Amino acid sequence: MMEDRYVLTLRLLFAFAIAALVFSSTVFAQRTVNVTPGFGTLNEAIDGDTTATGARVDSNTVYVLERDGIYILDGTIEHRGYHLQIVAADGDG
C-alpha cells in the first residue's frame, strides 16, 4: 500500500515535470517579424503591430532586419510600456 502511493507520487511528479518543460518553452517563445528594407518600412512594422485597441500584438516581438539592408525612418519610433527588440538577421555582413 505504501509502495503504491510512492509509485503514484513519483509518476505524478514526473508527469508534472514533463508538462512544465513543454509549456515553459511556449511561454518564453519570441515572435519574429521580418522587416524588408526601404523607406519607412521599420516604422510601419512597429507602428502597425497593434490590435484594434492600440495594444501591442505581442510585447515579446523581435523585429529582424536584413543584413546590408537600408532602412530609412520616416518618423520617430516611440515605444512605451514594452521592450523594443530590433536585430539583424543571421549571416555575414
Tab-separated table of C-alpha atoms in Angstrom:
chain	number	residue	atom	x	y	z
A	1	MET	CA	0.000	0.000	0.000
A	2	MET	CA	2.788	2.412	0.913
A	3	GLU	CA	4.771	1.424	-2.191
A	4	ASP	CA	1.733	2.041	-4.415
A	5	ARG	CA	1.390	5.605	-3.078
A	6	TYR	CA	5.108	6.189	-3.548
A	7	VAL	CA	4.997	4.980	-7.162
A	8	LEU	CA	1.881	7.055	-7.856
A	9	THR	CA	3.529	10.133	-6.354
A	10	LEU	CA	6.637	9.620	-8.480
A	11	ARG	CA	4.546	9.203	-11.615
A	12	LEU	CA	2.595	12.377	-10.884
A	13	LEU	CA	5.786	14.334	-10.225
A	14	PHE	CA	7.311	13.045	-13.448
A	15	ALA	CA	4.196	13.968	-15.441
A	16	PHE	CA	4.161	17.432	-13.860
A	17	ALA	CA	7.851	17.961	-14.674
A	18	ILE	CA	7.324	16.981	-18.319
A	19	ALA	CA	4.277	19.251	-18.611
A	20	ALA	CA	6.203	22.149	-17.063
A	21	LEU	CA	9.027	21.727	-19.578
A	22	VAL	CA	6.670	21.603	-22.538
A	23	PHE	CA	4.614	24.631	-21.509
A	24	SER	CA	7.569	26.752	-20.405
A	25	SER	CA	9.051	26.676	-23.898
A	26	THR	CA	5.927	28.305	-25.337
A	27	VAL	CA	5.802	30.931	-22.607
A	28	PHE	CA	9.254	32.267	-23.483
A	29	ALA	CA	8.918	31.917	-27.250
A	30	GLN	CA	9.578	35.116	-29.162
A	31	ARG	CA	7.529	36.265	-32.092
A	32	THR	CA	9.673	37.442	-35.001
A	33	VAL	CA	8.713	39.940	-37.666
A	34	ASN	CA	10.967	40.135	-40.732
A	35	VAL	CA	11.146	43.725	-41.967
A	36	THR	CA	12.011	44.420	-45.609
A	37	PRO	CA	14.452	47.264	-46.318
A	38	GLY	CA	13.098	50.562	-47.563
A	39	PHE	CA	11.708	53.948	-46.675
A	40	GLY	CA	9.535	53.820	-43.554
A	41	THR	CA	9.227	50.035	-43.509
A	42	LEU	CA	10.588	49.725	-39.974
A	43	ASN	CA	8.251	52.459	-38.731
A	44	GLU	CA	5.308	50.752	-40.412
A	45	ALA	CA	6.210	47.360	-38.978
A	46	ILE	CA	6.435	48.668	-35.416
A	47	ASP	CA	3.531	51.139	-35.551
A	48	GLY	CA	1.268	48.668	-37.344
A	49	ASP	CA	1.969	45.851	-34.911
A	50	THR	CA	-1.021	46.665	-32.719
A	51	THR	CA	-4.550	45.439	-32.155
A	52	ALA	CA	-7.678	47.476	-32.905
A	53	THR	CA	-7.488	48.904	-29.370
A	54	GLY	CA	-3.896	50.094	-29.852
A	55	ALA	CA	-2.383	47.398	-27.629
A	56	ARG	CA	0.706	45.513	-28.760
A	57	VAL	CA	0.001	42.298	-30.652
A	58	ASP	CA	2.802	40.640	-28.690
A	59	SER	CA	5.142	42.538	-26.356
A	60	ASN	CA	7.760	39.826	-26.903
A	61	THR	CA	8.227	40.608	-30.604
A	62	VAL	CA	11.652	40.784	-32.242
A	63	TYR	CA	11.949	42.831	-35.446
A	64	VAL	CA	14.537	41.232	-37.744
A	65	LEU	CA	16.285	43.444	-40.303
A	66	GLU	CA	18.003	42.110	-43.426
A	67	ARG	CA	21.788	42.282	-43.371
A	68	ASP	CA	23.175	45.061	-45.576
A	69	GLY	CA	19.629	46.389	-45.988
A	70	ILE	CA	18.975	50.128	-45.913
A	71	TYR	CA	16.217	51.273	-43.576
A	72	ILE	CA	15.221	54.934	-43.740
A	73	LEU	CA	12.948	56.072	-40.922
A	74	ASP	CA	10.079	58.393	-41.795
A	75	GLY	CA	9.411	59.426	-38.208
A	76	THR	CA	10.244	58.821	-34.582
A	77	ILE	CA	9.911	55.320	-33.178
A	78	GLU	CA	8.136	55.607	-29.845
A	79	HIS	CA	7.755	52.634	-27.584
A	80	ARG	CA	6.287	52.906	-24.140
A	81	GLY	CA	5.477	50.052	-21.830
A	82	TYR	CA	7.385	47.363	-23.705
A	83	HIS	CA	10.944	46.431	-24.601
A	84	LEU	CA	11.708	47.128	-28.262
A	85	GLN	CA	13.954	44.472	-29.822
A	86	ILE	CA	15.494	45.086	-33.251
A	87	VAL	CA	18.158	42.663	-34.501
A	88	ALA	CA	19.999	41.854	-37.712
A	89	ALA	CA	19.273	38.597	-39.498
A	90	ASP	CA	21.782	35.798	-39.066
A	91	GLY	CA	24.642	35.672	-41.520
A	92	ASP	CA	27.698	37.574	-42.658
A	93	GLY	CA	27.827	41.313	-43.115
